[in-house]
Amino acid sequence: AVLGGTLLQSTVYRPPGASGSGSAGLVTLLLVVVLGAAGVLAEDTLPLNLFPVLRRRTVRRIVYVVVAAFFLMMLGQLWDELFGGLAEALGRALGETPAESSGVAEYFQEYTPPGLFLTHLVSAGLEELLFRVGILTGVWALARRVGLGARAAAWLGLLTSAACFGVYHVTLSSLRGYFVQAPVTSVLQSFGAGLANGVIYRYRGYTAAVLVHALGNWLLLMLLMGAGG
């Protein structure tokens, strides 16, 4: 299963056992601000609505987004199991021994369930701002400006952001000490999750992508922590 190393922990709080320095977190936060702002500015040049809920604050719309997020999160978990299984098989073929998913729960034992959800909600908001709003949208808009076709430009942005999301987990993530135990598996699994998040972002906007990302991480951690407790 794919669990995101949180930007929030990289910059504000680092759980016991998490690796990395404050400088890595500050670099990541700077990328969030710069690339995220560029992505927001590029929105008007693309067939994209980043904040449909904020722009249409109706009860019906909010309920729809929340219900849809739960449904998409379940589909995302099925995708993670399928793609993650293939990634793990490839990693094992290359001699890797992936770490047990339950091991990552040790980083979050001191959290209460509400605190854990809020942490991952903020973290997912930052990660989606960097990888989807910043990188996906930025590459998409740039590719359109240089004359690439609409569909090809969108796919280039999607694949680039997913690749960056995969590499991030074994480089700048505060939990990279966990992920680098099997770097090929981790990068490929995170790449798959990045593809799923990117598609949700492309068609349902930033809010839905954040909710799906946060709910998926939170529910999986709750299951792992419950199994271990």
GROMACS .gro file of C-alpha atoms in nm, residues 21-119:
model
   99
   21SER     CA    1   1.668   1.754   0.792
   22GLY     CA    2   1.475   2.075   0.826
   23SER     CA    3   1.644   2.207   0.513
   24ALA     CA    4   1.476   1.938   0.299
   25GLY     CA    5   1.139   2.039   0.440
   26LEU     CA    6   1.204   2.408   0.373
   27VAL     CA    7   1.308   2.334   0.014
   28THR     CA    8   0.988   2.135  -0.035
   29LEU     CA    9   0.776   2.409   0.120
   30LEU     CA   10   0.938   2.666  -0.110
   31LEU     CA   11   0.848   2.447  -0.409
   32VAL     CA   12   0.491   2.425  -0.282
   33VAL     CA   13   0.459   2.804  -0.266
   34VAL     CA   14   0.629   2.884  -0.598
   35LEU     CA   15   0.495   2.602  -0.814
   36GLY     CA   16   0.153   2.602  -0.648
   37ALA     CA   17   0.109   2.972  -0.718
   38ALA     CA   18   0.219   2.922  -1.079
   39GLY     CA   19  -0.032   2.641  -1.121
   40VAL     CA   20  -0.318   2.850  -0.984
   41LEU     CA   21  -0.230   3.131  -1.226
   42ALA     CA   22  -0.222   2.884  -1.516
   43GLU     CA   23  -0.573   2.753  -1.443
   44ASP     CA   24  -0.749   3.001  -1.672
   45THR     CA   25  -0.551   2.880  -1.973
   46LEU     CA   26  -0.678   2.520  -1.937
   47PRO     CA   27  -1.013   2.336  -1.928
   48LEU     CA   28  -0.978   2.299  -1.553
   49ASN     CA   29  -1.167   2.408  -1.241
   50LEU     CA   30  -0.943   2.388  -0.934
   51PHE     CA   31  -1.192   2.494  -0.668
   52PRO     CA   32  -1.550   2.406  -0.773
   53VAL     CA   33  -1.670   2.367  -0.415
   54LEU     CA   34  -1.531   2.703  -0.300
   55ARG     CA   35  -1.683   2.876  -0.602
   56ARG     CA   36  -2.023   2.707  -0.566
   57ARG     CA   37  -2.077   2.673  -0.195
   58THR     CA   38  -2.411   2.492  -0.201
   59VAL     CA   39  -2.503   2.212   0.039
   60ARG     CA   40  -2.582   1.985  -0.255
   61ARG     CA   41  -2.242   2.045  -0.409
   62ILE     CA   42  -2.055   1.988  -0.083
   63VAL     CA   43  -2.242   1.663  -0.009
   64TYR     CA   44  -2.175   1.543  -0.363
   65VAL     CA   45  -1.801   1.608  -0.332
   66VAL     CA   46  -1.776   1.429   0.005
   67VAL     CA   47  -1.973   1.123  -0.113
   68ALA     CA   48  -1.779   1.115  -0.440
   69ALA     CA   49  -1.452   1.136  -0.245
   70PHE     CA   50  -1.540   0.824  -0.045
   71PHE     CA   51  -1.629   0.636  -0.363
   72LEU     CA   52  -1.317   0.749  -0.547
   73MET     CA   53  -1.105   0.668  -0.243
   74MET     CA   54  -1.227   0.306  -0.251
   75LEU     CA   55  -1.152   0.286  -0.623
   76GLY     CA   56  -0.811   0.437  -0.551
   77GLN     CA   57  -0.736   0.171  -0.292
   78LEU     CA   58  -0.827  -0.103  -0.541
   79TRP     CA   59  -0.597   0.061  -0.796
   80ASP     CA   60  -0.319   0.082  -0.536
   81GLU     CA   61  -0.355  -0.287  -0.459
   82LEU     CA   62  -0.338  -0.381  -0.828
   83PHE     CA   63  -0.061  -0.142  -0.935
   84GLY     CA   64   0.122  -0.180  -0.603
   85GLY     CA   65   0.125  -0.557  -0.641
   86LEU     CA   66   0.287  -0.527  -0.983
   87ALA     CA   67   0.540  -0.277  -0.848
   88GLU     CA   68   0.628  -0.506  -0.558
   89ALA     CA   69   0.671  -0.802  -0.792
   90LEU     CA   70   0.911  -0.601  -1.006
   91GLY     CA   71   1.101  -0.485  -0.698
   92ARG     CA   72   1.138  -0.842  -0.575
   93ALA     CA   73   1.260  -0.948  -0.918
   94LEU     CA   74   1.535  -0.686  -0.880
   95GLY     CA   75   1.631  -0.822  -0.539
   96GLU     CA   76   1.435  -0.587  -0.313
   97THR     CA   77   1.256  -0.693   0.002
   98PRO     CA   78   0.979  -0.436   0.056
   99ALA     CA   79   0.923  -0.326   0.413
  100GLU     CA   80   0.601  -0.432   0.582
  101SER     CA   81   0.326  -0.172   0.548
  102SER     CA   82   0.258  -0.202   0.920
  103GLY     CA   83   0.601  -0.053   0.987
  104VAL     CA   84   0.493   0.292   0.876
  105ALA     CA   85   0.222   0.300   1.145
  106GLU     CA   86   0.497   0.329   1.406
  107TYR     CA   87   0.557   0.687   1.291
  108PHE     CA   88   0.203   0.789   1.390
  109GLN     CA   89   0.132   0.599   1.713
  110GLU     CA   90   0.106   0.912   1.927
  111TYR     CA   91  -0.175   1.063   1.717
  112THR     CA   92  -0.543   1.043   1.807
  113PRO     CA   93  -0.772   0.947   1.514
  114PRO     CA   94  -0.901   1.306   1.467
  115GLY     CA   95  -0.550   1.446   1.494
  116LEU     CA   96  -0.423   1.190   1.245
  117PHE     CA   97  -0.696   1.284   0.997
  118LEU     CA   98  -0.632   1.657   1.031
  119THR     CA   99  -0.259   1.600   0.986
   0.00000   0.00000   0.00000
